[in-house]
PDB file of C-alpha atoms and ligand atoms in Angstrom:
ATOM      1  CA  MET U  17      96.754 159.059  90.073  1.00  0.00           C
ATOM      2  CA  ALA U  18      93.055 158.551  90.512  1.00  0.00           C
ATOM      3  CA  PHE U  19      90.658 158.869  87.647  1.00  0.00           C
ATOM      4  CA  GLU U  20      93.662 159.706  85.263  1.00  0.00           C
ATOM      5  CA  GLY U  21      92.443 157.755  82.206  1.00  0.00           C
ATOM      6  CA  LEU U  22      88.768 158.833  82.734  1.00  0.00           C
ATOM      7  CA  SER U  23      89.722 162.610  83.059  1.00  0.00           C
ATOM      8  CA  GLU U  24      92.078 162.263  79.919  1.00  0.00           C
ATOM      9  CA  ARG U  25      89.398 160.687  78.001  1.00  0.00           C
ATOM     10  CA  LEU U  26      86.680 163.108  79.025  1.00  0.00           C
ATOM     11  CA  ASN U  27      88.847 166.221  78.255  1.00  0.00           C
ATOM     12  CA  LYS U  28      89.696 164.831  74.891  1.00  0.00           C
ATOM     13  CA  VAL U  29      85.937 164.329  74.085  1.00  0.00           C
ATOM     14  CA  PHE U  30      85.118 167.853  75.195  1.00  0.00           C
ATOM     15  CA  SER U  31      88.048 169.381  73.451  1.00  0.00           C
ATOM     16  CA  SER U  32      86.489 168.201  70.181  1.00  0.00           C
ATOM     17  CA  LEU U  33      83.703 170.563  70.683  1.00  0.00           C
ATOM     18  CA  ARG U  34      85.728 173.529  71.473  1.00  0.00           C
ATOM     19  CA  GLY U  35      85.354 176.399  68.955  1.00  0.00           C
ATOM     20  CA  LYS U  36      82.239 174.902  67.709  1.00  0.00           C
ATOM     21  CA  GLY U  37      79.120 177.434  67.391  1.00  0.00           C
ATOM     22  CA  LYS U  38      75.737 175.842  67.958  1.00  0.00           C
ATOM     23  CA  LEU U  39      76.037 172.090  68.649  1.00  0.00           C
ATOM     24  CA  SER U  40      73.969 169.951  66.427  1.00  0.00           C
ATOM     25  CA  ASP U  41      72.028 167.013  67.882  1.00  0.00           C
ATOM     26  CA  GLU U  42      74.400 164.827  65.796  1.00  0.00           C
ATOM     27  CA  ASP U  43      77.319 166.610  67.687  1.00  0.00           C
ATOM     28  CA  ILE U  44      75.662 165.879  71.115  1.00  0.00           C
ATOM     29  CA  ARG U  45      75.010 162.306  70.387  1.00  0.00           C
ATOM     30  CA  LYS U  46      78.466 161.607  69.116  1.00  0.00           C
ATOM     31  CA  VAL U  47      79.957 163.082  72.290  1.00  0.00           C
ATOM     32  CA  MET U  48      77.725 161.249  74.432  1.00  0.00           C
ATOM     33  CA  ARG U  49      78.828 157.917  72.788  1.00  0.00           C
ATOM     34  CA  GLU U  50      82.297 158.650  73.689  1.00  0.00           C
ATOM     35  CA  VAL U  51      81.443 159.696  77.219  1.00  0.00           C
ATOM     36  CA  ARG U  52      79.645 156.443  77.578  1.00  0.00           C
ATOM     37  CA  MET U  53      82.642 154.536  76.301  1.00  0.00           C
ATOM     38  CA  ALA U  54      85.024 156.513  78.612  1.00  0.00           C
ATOM     39  CA  LEU U  55      82.810 155.653  81.696  1.00  0.00           C
ATOM     40  CA  LEU U  56      82.550 151.927  80.911  1.00  0.00           C
ATOM     41  CA  GLU U  57      86.310 151.789  80.320  1.00  0.00           C
ATOM     42  CA  ALA U  58      86.599 153.203  83.821  1.00  0.00           C
ATOM     43  CA  ASP U  59      84.609 150.374  85.139  1.00  0.00           C
ATOM     44  CA  VAL U  60      81.411 152.245  85.991  1.00  0.00           C
ATOM     45  CA  ASN U  61      78.267 150.115  86.394  1.00  0.00           C
ATOM     46  CA  PHE U  62      76.528 149.509  83.232  1.00  0.00           C
ATOM     47  CA  ASP U  63      72.947 150.719  84.488  1.00  0.00           C
ATOM     48  CA  VAL U  64      74.569 153.774  86.147  1.00  0.00           C
ATOM     49  CA  VAL U  65      76.307 154.629  82.678  1.00  0.00           C
ATOM     50  CA  LYS U  66      73.013 154.248  80.931  1.00  0.00           C
ATOM     51  CA  LYS U  67      71.081 156.392  83.318  1.00  0.00           C
ATOM     52  CA  PHE U  68      73.877 159.119  83.414  1.00  0.00           C
ATOM     53  CA  VAL U  69      74.214 159.306  79.543  1.00  0.00           C
ATOM     54  CA  LYS U  70      70.466 159.557  79.104  1.00  0.00           C
ATOM     55  CA  SER U  71      70.076 162.459  81.630  1.00  0.00           C
ATOM     56  CA  VAL U  72      73.101 164.386  80.142  1.00  0.00           C
ATOM     57  CA  ARG U  73      71.844 163.819  76.631  1.00  0.00           C
ATOM     58  CA  GLU U  74      68.328 164.991  77.353  1.00  0.00           C
ATOM     59  CA  ARG U  75      69.557 168.147  79.120  1.00  0.00           C
ATOM     60  CA  ALA U  76      72.095 168.802  76.456  1.00  0.00           C
ATOM     61  CA  LEU U  77      69.622 168.525  73.692  1.00  0.00           C
ATOM     62  CA  GLY U  78      67.077 170.551  75.295  1.00  0.00           C
ATOM     63  CA  ALA U  79      69.485 173.156  76.690  1.00  0.00           C
ATOM     64  CA  GLU U  80      68.659 176.796  76.271  1.00  0.00           C
ATOM     65  CA  VAL U  81      71.560 178.795  74.624  1.00  0.00           C
ATOM     66  CA  MET U  82      73.290 180.614  77.485  1.00  0.00           C
ATOM     67  CA  GLU U  83      75.040 183.721  76.502  1.00  0.00           C
ATOM     68  CA  SER U  84      77.750 183.369  79.025  1.00  0.00           C
ATOM     69  CA  LEU U  85      78.926 179.919  78.171  1.00  0.00           C
ATOM     70  CA  THR U  86      80.150 178.509  74.782  1.00  0.00           C
ATOM     71  CA  PRO U  87      78.260 175.295  73.755  1.00  0.00           C
ATOM     72  CA  SER U  88      81.074 173.162  74.730  1.00  0.00           C
ATOM     73  CA  GLN U  89      81.346 174.739  78.227  1.00  0.00           C
ATOM     74  CA  GLN U  90      77.652 174.129  78.648  1.00  0.00           C
ATOM     75  CA  VAL U  91      78.035 170.331  77.958  1.00  0.00           C
ATOM     76  CA  VAL U  92      80.718 170.187  80.521  1.00  0.00           C
ATOM     77  CA  LYS U  93      78.745 171.919  82.972  1.00  0.00           C
ATOM     78  CA  ILE U  94      75.865 169.412  82.478  1.00  0.00           C
ATOM     79  CA  VAL U  95      78.222 166.660  82.799  1.00  0.00           C
ATOM     80  CA  ASP U  96      79.688 168.115  85.848  1.00  0.00           C
ATOM     81  CA  GLU U  97      76.338 168.533  87.433  1.00  0.00           C
ATOM     82  CA  GLU U  98      75.157 165.033  86.597  1.00  0.00           C
ATOM     83  CA  LEU U  99      78.383 163.369  87.917  1.00  0.00           C
ATOM     84  CA  THR U 100      77.831 165.285  91.219  1.00  0.00           C
ATOM     85  CA  LYS U 101      74.183 163.985  91.307  1.00  0.00           C
ATOM     86  CA  ILE U 102      75.082 160.315  90.626  1.00  0.00           C
ATOM     87  CA  MET U 103      77.516 160.579  93.652  1.00  0.00           C
ATOM     88  CA  GLY U 104      74.856 161.953  95.850  1.00  0.00           C
ATOM     89  CA  GLN U 105      74.774 165.570  95.378  1.00  0.00           C
ATOM     90  CA  GLU U 106      75.582 166.754  98.862  1.00  0.00           C
ATOM     91  CA  ALA U 107      78.083 165.633 101.578  1.00  0.00           C
ATOM     92  CA  VAL U 108      76.222 163.547 104.304  1.00  0.00           C
ATOM     93  CA  PRO U 109      77.395 163.870 107.893  1.00  0.00           C
ATOM     94  CA  LEU U 110      77.922 160.986 110.191  1.00  0.00           C
ATOM     95  CA  ASN U 111      74.786 159.825 112.101  1.00  0.00           C
ATOM     96  CA  LYS U 112      75.114 160.665 115.824  1.00  0.00           C
ATOM     97  CA  SER U 113      73.064 159.401 118.692  1.00  0.00           C
ATOM     98  CA  LYS U 114      71.331 161.654 120.950  1.00  0.00           C
ATOM     99  CA  HIS U 115      72.541 159.776 123.996  1.00  0.00           C
ATOM    100  CA  ILE U 116      76.236 158.619 124.257  1.00  0.00           C
ATOM    101  CA  PRO U 117      77.638 156.543 122.955  1.00  0.00           C
ATOM    102  CA  THR U 118      77.269 156.866 119.241  1.00  0.00           C
ATOM    103  CA  ILE U 119      77.868 153.356 117.988  1.00  0.00           C
ATOM    104  CA  ILE U 120      79.760 152.895 114.712  1.00  0.00           C
ATOM    105  CA  MET U 121      80.028 149.467 112.980  1.00  0.00           C
ATOM    106  CA  MET U 122      82.577 149.035 110.425  1.00  0.00           C
ATOM    107  CA  VAL U 123      81.822 146.345 107.774  1.00  0.00           C
ATOM    108  CA  GLY U 124      83.530 145.173 104.614  1.00  0.00           C
ATOM    109  CA  LEU U 125      85.520 142.616 102.832  1.00  0.00           C
ATOM    110  CA  GLN U 126      89.016 141.736 104.121  1.00  0.00           C
ATOM    111  CA  GLY U 127      91.778 144.281 103.052  1.00  0.00           C
ATOM    112  CA  ALA U 128      89.171 146.955 102.143  1.00  0.00           C
ATOM    113  CA  GLY U 129      90.530 149.234 104.992  1.00  0.00           C
ATOM    114  CA  LYS U 130      88.214 148.671 107.762  1.00  0.00           C
ATOM    115  CA  THR U 131      90.641 148.672 110.690  1.00  0.00           C
ATOM    116  CA  THR U 132      92.546 151.517 109.179  1.00  0.00           C
ATOM    117  CA  THR U 133      89.364 153.558 108.610  1.00  0.00           C
ATOM    118  CA  ALA U 134      88.344 152.889 112.327  1.00  0.00           C
ATOM    119  CA  GLY U 135      91.529 154.596 113.276  1.00  0.00           C
ATOM    120  CA  LYS U 136      91.081 157.361 110.945  1.00  0.00           C
ATOM    121  CA  LEU U 137      87.549 157.989 112.087  1.00  0.00           C
ATOM    122  CA  ALA U 138      88.517 157.998 115.876  1.00  0.00           C
ATOM    123  CA  ASN U 139      91.324 160.338 114.832  1.00  0.00           C
ATOM    124  CA  ARG U 140      88.972 162.743 113.199  1.00  0.00           C
ATOM    125  CA  LEU U 141      86.454 162.751 116.211  1.00  0.00           C
ATOM    126  CA  LYS U 142      89.150 163.312 118.636  1.00  0.00           C
ATOM    127  CA  HIS U 143      90.383 166.364 116.807  1.00  0.00           C
ATOM    128  CA  GLU U 144      86.934 167.628 115.764  1.00  0.00           C
ATOM    129  CA  GLU U 145      85.147 167.095 118.954  1.00  0.00           C
ATOM    130  CA  LYS U 146      87.668 166.133 121.447  1.00  0.00           C
ATOM    131  CA  ALA U 147      85.844 162.937 121.455  1.00  0.00           C
ATOM    132  CA  ARG U 148      86.650 160.029 123.737  1.00  0.00           C
ATOM    133  CA  PRO U 149      86.115 156.850 121.547  1.00  0.00           C
ATOM    134  CA  LEU U 150      86.460 153.198 122.362  1.00  0.00           C
ATOM    135  CA  PHE U 151      87.388 150.639 119.849  1.00  0.00           C
ATOM    136  CA  ILE U 152      85.903 147.223 120.132  1.00  0.00           C
ATOM    137  CA  ALA U 153      88.059 144.434 118.470  1.00  0.00           C
ATOM    138  CA  GLY U 154      85.421 142.263 116.888  1.00  0.00           C
ATOM    139  CA  ASP U 155      87.537 140.470 114.241  1.00  0.00           C
ATOM    140  CA  VAL U 156      88.361 137.370 116.020  1.00  0.00           C
ATOM    141  CA  TYR U 157      89.532 135.299 113.041  1.00  0.00           C
ATOM    142  CA  ARG U 158      92.760 137.207 112.405  1.00  0.00           C
ATOM    143  CA  PRO U 159      95.016 137.812 115.590  1.00  0.00           C
ATOM    144  CA  ALA U 160      96.923 140.232 113.426  1.00  0.00           C
ATOM    145  CA  ALA U 161      93.693 142.379 113.131  1.00  0.00           C
ATOM    146  CA  ILE U 162      93.454 142.747 116.869  1.00  0.00           C
ATOM    147  CA  GLU U 163      97.180 143.702 117.057  1.00  0.00           C
ATOM    148  CA  GLN U 164      96.734 146.182 114.326  1.00  0.00           C
ATOM    149  CA  LEU U 165      93.878 147.894 116.079  1.00  0.00           C
ATOM    150  CA  LYS U 166      95.870 147.810 119.239  1.00  0.00           C
ATOM    151  CA  THR U 167      98.744 149.498 117.623  1.00  0.00           C
ATOM    152  CA  ILE U 168      96.397 152.136 116.204  1.00  0.00           C
ATOM    153  CA  GLY U 169      94.940 152.664 119.684  1.00  0.00           C
ATOM    154  CA  GLN U 170      98.264 153.225 120.981  1.00  0.00           C
ATOM    155  CA  GLN U 171      99.139 155.769 118.423  1.00  0.00           C
ATOM    156  CA  LEU U 172      95.880 157.711 118.923  1.00  0.00           C
ATOM    157  CA  ASP U 173      95.732 157.264 122.665  1.00  0.00           C
ATOM    158  CA  VAL U 174      92.317 155.461 122.146  1.00  0.00           C
ATOM    159  CA  PRO U 175      91.451 152.324 124.287  1.00  0.00           C
ATOM    160  CA  VAL U 176      90.819 149.056 122.723  1.00  0.00           C
ATOM    161  CA  PHE U 177      88.436 146.473 124.270  1.00  0.00           C
ATOM    162  CA  ASP U 178      89.374 142.986 123.247  1.00  0.00           C
ATOM    163  CA  GLU U 179      88.834 139.472 124.397  1.00  0.00           C
ATOM    164  CA  GLY U 180      91.384 137.655 122.151  1.00  0.00           C
ATOM    165  CA  THR U 181      90.123 135.329 119.570  1.00  0.00           C
ATOM    166  CA  ASP U 182      88.280 132.721 121.556  1.00  0.00           C
ATOM    167  CA  HIS U 183      84.986 134.398 122.144  1.00  0.00           C
ATOM    168  CA  ASP U 184      81.987 134.744 120.058  1.00  0.00           C
ATOM    169  CA  PRO U 185      82.148 138.450 118.687  1.00  0.00           C
ATOM    170  CA  VAL U 186      78.696 139.200 119.890  1.00  0.00           C
ATOM    171  CA  ASP U 187      79.721 138.534 123.396  1.00  0.00           C
ATOM    172  CA  ILE U 188      82.799 140.734 122.977  1.00  0.00           C
ATOM    173  CA  VAL U 189      80.584 143.546 121.622  1.00  0.00           C
ATOM    174  CA  ARG U 190      78.255 143.045 124.557  1.00  0.00           C
ATOM    175  CA  ASP U 191      81.066 143.339 127.075  1.00  0.00           C
ATOM    176  CA  GLY U 192      82.767 146.105 125.252  1.00  0.00           C
ATOM    177  CA  LEU U 193      79.555 148.224 125.381  1.00  0.00           C
ATOM    178  CA  LYS U 194      79.395 147.765 129.153  1.00  0.00           C
ATOM    179  CA  VAL U 195      82.882 148.987 129.469  1.00  0.00           C
ATOM    180  CA  ALA U 196      82.047 152.030 127.238  1.00  0.00           C
ATOM    181  CA  ALA U 197      78.919 152.858 129.418  1.00  0.00           C
ATOM    182  CA  GLU U 198      81.162 152.524 132.611  1.00  0.00           C
ATOM    183  CA  ASN U 199      83.675 154.834 131.144  1.00  0.00           C
ATOM    184  CA  LYS U 200      81.210 157.269 129.498  1.00  0.00           C
ATOM    185  CA  ASN U 201      82.866 156.939 126.111  1.00  0.00           C
ATOM    186  CA  ASP U 202      81.045 159.186 123.547  1.00  0.00           C
ATOM    187  CA  TYR U 203      81.786 156.996 120.602  1.00  0.00           C
ATOM    188  CA  VAL U 204      82.192 153.205 120.157  1.00  0.00           C
ATOM    189  CA  ILE U 205      83.790 151.978 116.916  1.00  0.00           C
ATOM    190  CA  ILE U 206      83.212 148.312 116.300  1.00  0.00           C
ATOM    191  CA  ASP U 207      85.782 146.651 113.955  1.00  0.00           C
ATOM    192  CA  THR U 208      84.399 143.505 112.512  1.00  0.00           C
ATOM    193  CA  ALA U 209      85.690 140.556 110.535  1.00  0.00           C
ATOM    194  CA  GLY U 210      85.885 140.519 106.722  1.00  0.00           C
ATOM    195  CA  ARG U 211      86.202 137.801 104.248  1.00  0.00           C
ATOM    196  CA  LEU U 212      87.558 137.612 100.731  1.00  0.00           C
ATOM    197  CA  GLU U 213      83.965 137.455  99.510  1.00  0.00           C
ATOM    198  CA  ILE U 214      80.443 137.724 101.017  1.00  0.00           C
ATOM    199  CA  ASP U 215      79.602 134.507 102.964  1.00  0.00           C
ATOM    200  CA  GLU U 216      76.498 133.561 104.763  1.00  0.00           C
ATOM    201  CA  GLN U 217      78.367 132.790 108.130  1.00  0.00           C
ATOM    202  CA  LEU U 218      80.038 136.292 108.124  1.00  0.00           C
ATOM    203  CA  MET U 219      76.582 138.035 107.459  1.00  0.00           C
ATOM    204  CA  ASP U 220      74.923 136.002 110.081  1.00  0.00           C
ATOM    205  CA  GLU U 221      77.574 137.113 112.584  1.00  0.00           C
ATOM    206  CA  LEU U 222      77.390 140.828 111.490  1.00  0.00           C
ATOM    207  CA  LYS U 223      73.521 140.628 111.765  1.00  0.00           C
ATOM    208  CA  ARG U 224      73.675 139.353 115.285  1.00  0.00           C
ATOM    209  CA  ILE U 225      76.207 142.143 116.213  1.00  0.00           C
ATOM    210  CA  LYS U 226      73.793 144.710 114.661  1.00  0.00           C
ATOM    211  CA  GLU U 227      70.825 143.330 116.577  1.00  0.00           C
ATOM    212  CA  LEU U 228      72.674 143.540 119.822  1.00  0.00           C
ATOM    213  CA  ALA U 229      74.235 146.924 119.344  1.00  0.00           C
ATOM    214  CA  HIS U 230      71.831 148.773 117.276  1.00  0.00           C
ATOM    215  CA  PRO U 231      74.475 150.931 115.649  1.00  0.00           C
ATOM    216  CA  ASP U 232      73.740 154.534 114.644  1.00  0.00           C
ATOM    217  CA  GLU U 233      76.041 153.991 111.743  1.00  0.00           C
ATOM    218  CA  ILE U 234      76.951 150.905 109.793  1.00  0.00           C
ATOM    219  CA  LEU U 235      79.723 151.917 107.302  1.00  0.00           C
ATOM    220  CA  PHE U 236      80.532 149.684 104.519  1.00  0.00           C
ATOM    221  CA  VAL U 237      84.193 150.179 103.635  1.00  0.00           C
ATOM    222  CA  ALA U 238      84.978 149.804 100.039  1.00  0.00           C
ATOM    223  CA  ASP U 239      88.274 149.451  98.250  1.00  0.00           C
ATOM    224  CA  SER U 240      87.917 151.892  95.321  1.00  0.00           C
ATOM    225  CA  MET U 241      90.637 149.948  93.492  1.00  0.00           C
ATOM    226  CA  THR U 242      88.016 147.218  92.834  1.00  0.00           C
ATOM    227  CA  GLY U 243      85.808 149.242  90.637  1.00  0.00           C
ATOM    228  CA  GLN U 244      82.305 148.343  90.212  1.00  0.00           C
ATOM    229  CA  VAL U 245      82.792 145.272  92.183  1.00  0.00           C
ATOM    230  CA  ALA U 246      82.858 147.508  95.104  1.00  0.00           C
ATOM    231  CA  ALA U 247      79.234 148.621  94.286  1.00  0.00           C
ATOM    232  CA  LYS U 248      78.146 144.979  93.886  1.00  0.00           C
ATOM    233  CA  VAL U 249      79.530 143.890  97.164  1.00  0.00           C
ATOM    234  CA  ALA U 250      78.111 147.059  98.856  1.00  0.00           C
ATOM    235  CA  HIS U 251      74.827 146.093  97.534  1.00  0.00           C
ATOM    236  CA  GLY U 252      75.145 142.570  98.890  1.00  0.00           C
ATOM    237  CA  PHE U 253      76.030 144.014 102.501  1.00  0.00           C
ATOM    238  CA  ASP U 254      73.132 146.485 102.159  1.00  0.00           C
ATOM    239  CA  GLU U 255      70.622 143.927 101.444  1.00  0.00           C
ATOM    240  CA  GLN U 256      71.645 141.883 104.613  1.00  0.00           C
ATOM    241  CA  LEU U 257      72.486 144.857 106.978  1.00  0.00           C
ATOM    242  CA  ASP U 258      70.726 148.020 105.733  1.00  0.00           C
ATOM    243  CA  ILE U 259      74.026 149.891 105.830  1.00  0.00           C
ATOM    244  CA  THR U 260      73.922 153.579 106.620  1.00  0.00           C
ATOM    245  CA  GLY U 261      77.020 154.838 104.595  1.00  0.00           C
ATOM    246  CA  VAL U 262      80.003 153.965 102.567  1.00  0.00           C
ATOM    247  CA  VAL U 263      83.703 154.885 102.967  1.00  0.00           C
ATOM    248  CA  LEU U 264      85.504 154.683  99.897  1.00  0.00           C
ATOM    249  CA  THR U 265      89.304 153.942 100.487  1.00  0.00           C
ATOM    250  CA  LYS U 266      92.612 154.117  98.413  1.00  0.00           C
ATOM    251  CA  LEU U 267      91.470 156.960  96.454  1.00  0.00           C
ATOM    252  CA  ASP U 268      95.320 158.044  96.586  1.00  0.00           C
ATOM    253  CA  GLY U 269      95.892 155.089  94.257  1.00  0.00           C
ATOM    254  CA  ASP U 270      95.330 154.852  90.465  1.00  0.00           C
ATOM    255  CA  THR U 271      91.673 153.951  90.811  1.00  0.00           C
ATOM    256  CA  ARG U 272      89.620 154.256  87.633  1.00  0.00           C
ATOM    257  CA  GLY U 273      86.467 155.682  88.915  1.00  0.00           C
ATOM    258  CA  GLY U 274      84.105 152.785  88.684  1.00  0.00           C
ATOM    259  CA  ALA U 275      83.633 152.537  92.493  1.00  0.00           C
ATOM    260  CA  ALA U 276      83.166 156.268  93.138  1.00  0.00           C
ATOM    261  CA  LEU U 277      80.801 156.643  90.418  1.00  0.00           C
ATOM    262  CA  SER U 278      78.689 153.490  90.735  1.00  0.00           C
ATOM    263  CA  ILE U 279      78.365 152.769  94.501  1.00  0.00           C
ATOM    264  CA  ARG U 280      75.998 155.611  95.524  1.00  0.00           C
ATOM    265  CA  ASP U 281      73.504 154.822  92.675  1.00  0.00           C
ATOM    266  CA  VAL U 282      73.630 151.112  93.031  1.00  0.00           C
ATOM    267  CA  THR U 283      73.170 151.198  96.772  1.00  0.00           C
ATOM    268  CA  GLY U 284      71.097 154.298  97.268  1.00  0.00           C
ATOM    269  CA  LYS U 285      73.455 154.863 100.345  1.00  0.00           C
ATOM    270  CA  PRO U 286      75.559 157.980 100.753  1.00  0.00           C
ATOM    271  CA  ILE U 287      79.442 157.870 100.464  1.00  0.00           C
ATOM    272  CA  LYS U 288      80.432 159.672 103.703  1.00  0.00           C
ATOM    273  CA  PHE U 289      84.070 159.585 103.701  1.00  0.00           C
ATOM    274  CA  ILE U 290      87.035 158.938 101.440  1.00  0.00           C
ATOM    275  CA  GLY U 291      90.387 157.402 102.357  1.00  0.00           C
ATOM    276  CA  GLN U 292      93.410 159.108 100.691  1.00  0.00           C
ATOM    277  CA  GLY U 293      96.450 157.288 102.209  1.00  0.00           C
ATOM    278  CA  GLU U 294      97.576 154.875 104.717  1.00  0.00           C
ATOM    279  CA  LYS U 295      98.218 157.511 107.599  1.00  0.00           C
ATOM    280  CA  LEU U 296      95.574 158.056 110.203  1.00  0.00           C
ATOM    281  CA  ASP U 297      94.930 161.724 109.308  1.00  0.00           C
ATOM    282  CA  GLN U 298      94.098 160.759 105.665  1.00  0.00           C
ATOM    283  CA  LEU U 299      90.412 160.602 105.742  1.00  0.00           C
ATOM    284  CA  ASP U 300      88.205 163.268 104.266  1.00  0.00           C
ATOM    285  CA  VAL U 301      84.521 164.106 104.010  1.00  0.00           C
ATOM    286  CA  PHE U 302      83.130 163.067 100.706  1.00  0.00           C
ATOM    287  CA  HIS U 303      81.936 166.024  98.710  1.00  0.00           C
ATOM    288  CA  PRO U 304      80.178 164.885  95.457  1.00  0.00           C
ATOM    289  CA  ASP U 305      80.867 168.207  93.631  1.00  0.00           C
ATOM    290  CA  ARG U 306      84.490 168.271  94.419  1.00  0.00           C
ATOM    291  CA  MET U 307      84.927 164.659  93.289  1.00  0.00           C
ATOM    292  CA  ALA U 308      83.168 165.703  89.954  1.00  0.00           C
ATOM    293  CA  ASN U 309      85.678 168.342  89.633  1.00  0.00           C
ATOM    294  CA  ARG U 310      88.451 166.127  90.249  1.00  0.00           C
ATOM    295  CA  ILE U 311      87.124 163.641  87.740  1.00  0.00           C
ATOM    296  CA  LEU U 312      86.778 166.393  85.012  1.00  0.00           C
ATOM    297  CA  GLY U 313      90.417 167.330  85.902  1.00  0.00           C
TER     298      GLY U 313
HETATM  299  P1  LIG G 429      90.698 145.468 106.708  1.00  0.00           P
HETATM  300  O1  LIG G 429      91.057 143.942 106.406  1.00  0.00           O
HETATM  301  O2  LIG G 429      89.538 145.794 106.002  1.00  0.00           O
HETATM  302  O3  LIG G 429      90.709 145.835 108.193  1.00  0.00           O
HETATM  303  O4  LIG G 429      91.834 146.334 105.944  1.00  0.00           O
HETATM  304  P2  LIG G 429      93.063 147.161 106.720  1.00  0.00           P
HETATM  305  O5  LIG G 429      92.539 148.389 107.368  1.00  0.00           O
HETATM  306  O6  LIG G 429      93.951 146.154 107.358  1.00  0.00           O
HETATM  307  O7  LIG G 429      93.692 147.799 105.333  1.00  0.00           O
HETATM  308  C1  LIG G 429      94.366 146.952 104.331  1.00  0.00           C
HETATM  309  C2  LIG G 429      95.408 147.764 103.721  1.00  0.00           C
HETATM  310  O8  LIG G 429      94.939 148.786 102.979  1.00  0.00           O
HETATM  311  C3  LIG G 429      96.461 148.190 104.739  1.00  0.00           C
HETATM  312  O9  LIG G 429      97.823 148.075 104.215  1.00  0.00           O
HETATM  313  C4  LIG G 429      96.121 149.758 104.716  1.00  0.00           C
HETATM  314  O10 LIG G 429      97.277 150.600 105.073  1.00  0.00           O
HETATM  315  C5  LIG G 429      95.675 150.025 103.414  1.00  0.00           C
HETATM  316  N1  LIG G 429      94.794 151.144 103.282  1.00  0.00           N
HETATM  317  C6  LIG G 429      93.563 151.352 103.965  1.00  0.00           C
HETATM  318  N2  LIG G 429      93.039 152.571 103.614  1.00  0.00           N
HETATM  319  C7  LIG G 429      93.875 153.114 102.620  1.00  0.00           C
HETATM  320  C8  LIG G 429      93.782 154.150 101.978  1.00  0.00           C
HETATM  321  O11 LIG G 429      92.876 155.164 101.961  1.00  0.00           O
HETATM  322  N3  LIG G 429      94.876 154.409 101.060  1.00  0.00           N
HETATM  323  C9  LIG G 429      95.876 153.621 100.984  1.00  0.00           C
HETATM  324  N4  LIG G 429      96.859 153.892  99.992  1.00  0.00           N
HETATM  325  N5  LIG G 429      96.028 152.524 101.580  1.00  0.00           N
HETATM  326  C10 LIG G 429      94.922 152.150 102.536  1.00  0.00           C
END
């Protein structure tokens, strides 16, 4: 289960405070040392942990005694609020263009879940807005990726524009956008190639697609199982492409928390959606407060 280790650790730390009257500064410092360890073990980025622990410690040390809460409840409340803050505070909706089509470009490393998430997004938009999206198959390096997108397109009854694997993805996107204009599609979702790691050639290609398509949304798809590495990679993509949002996938697995808790703070870009399974209806809007509650168990 996601965050299991972290939740258990945090709950154990907080239960050591239960039944205490007023907390001494030493109690708070001790608890925060434990919280710090728990976050580092969950693979949260070091700077994020440092910042988080500092804010909680300062607030807890300076906290007014609130009659309605016991001291331990008060610490838990502060941790809850600061976790929410570090993950972005509020849900952030998808960017939309004033004129159709809204163009969404999916980027990320191979295997992160780009193609699956493209499908999930189209499915959401169809259900929520009766939208008529078009997929553009821009991953020309893996024939299987085009087939995968076509299968998803068939399942959802969403057209897929592709020109096989012999064309420059920028040309494919240009042609695909023409078709979208002719057919008056309200959304265009561009699936792009990924690699096992960031490389210059891939980034150049993505930049060229961006320059041509002027996407309203560049979603970096991050595999939450990769922990804080996901935040580092997201930062790399952001530097090159100025991403507009993040989708965190595989939160149905036993991810430790490092990605969810690091990525917003490291990139400054909002997590917009979370993937919670392989099925096309398993994409949810990301709510930082709900995620904090889930982490606190
Ligand atoms: P891409 O290479 O980035 O396009 O990645 P894919 O969309 O092909 O996804 C890689 C694998 O991850 C596939 O087996 C997907 O079914 C799986 N996957 C994607 N998103 C999720 C998710 O939210 N949860 C789970 N459990 N699997 C996912």
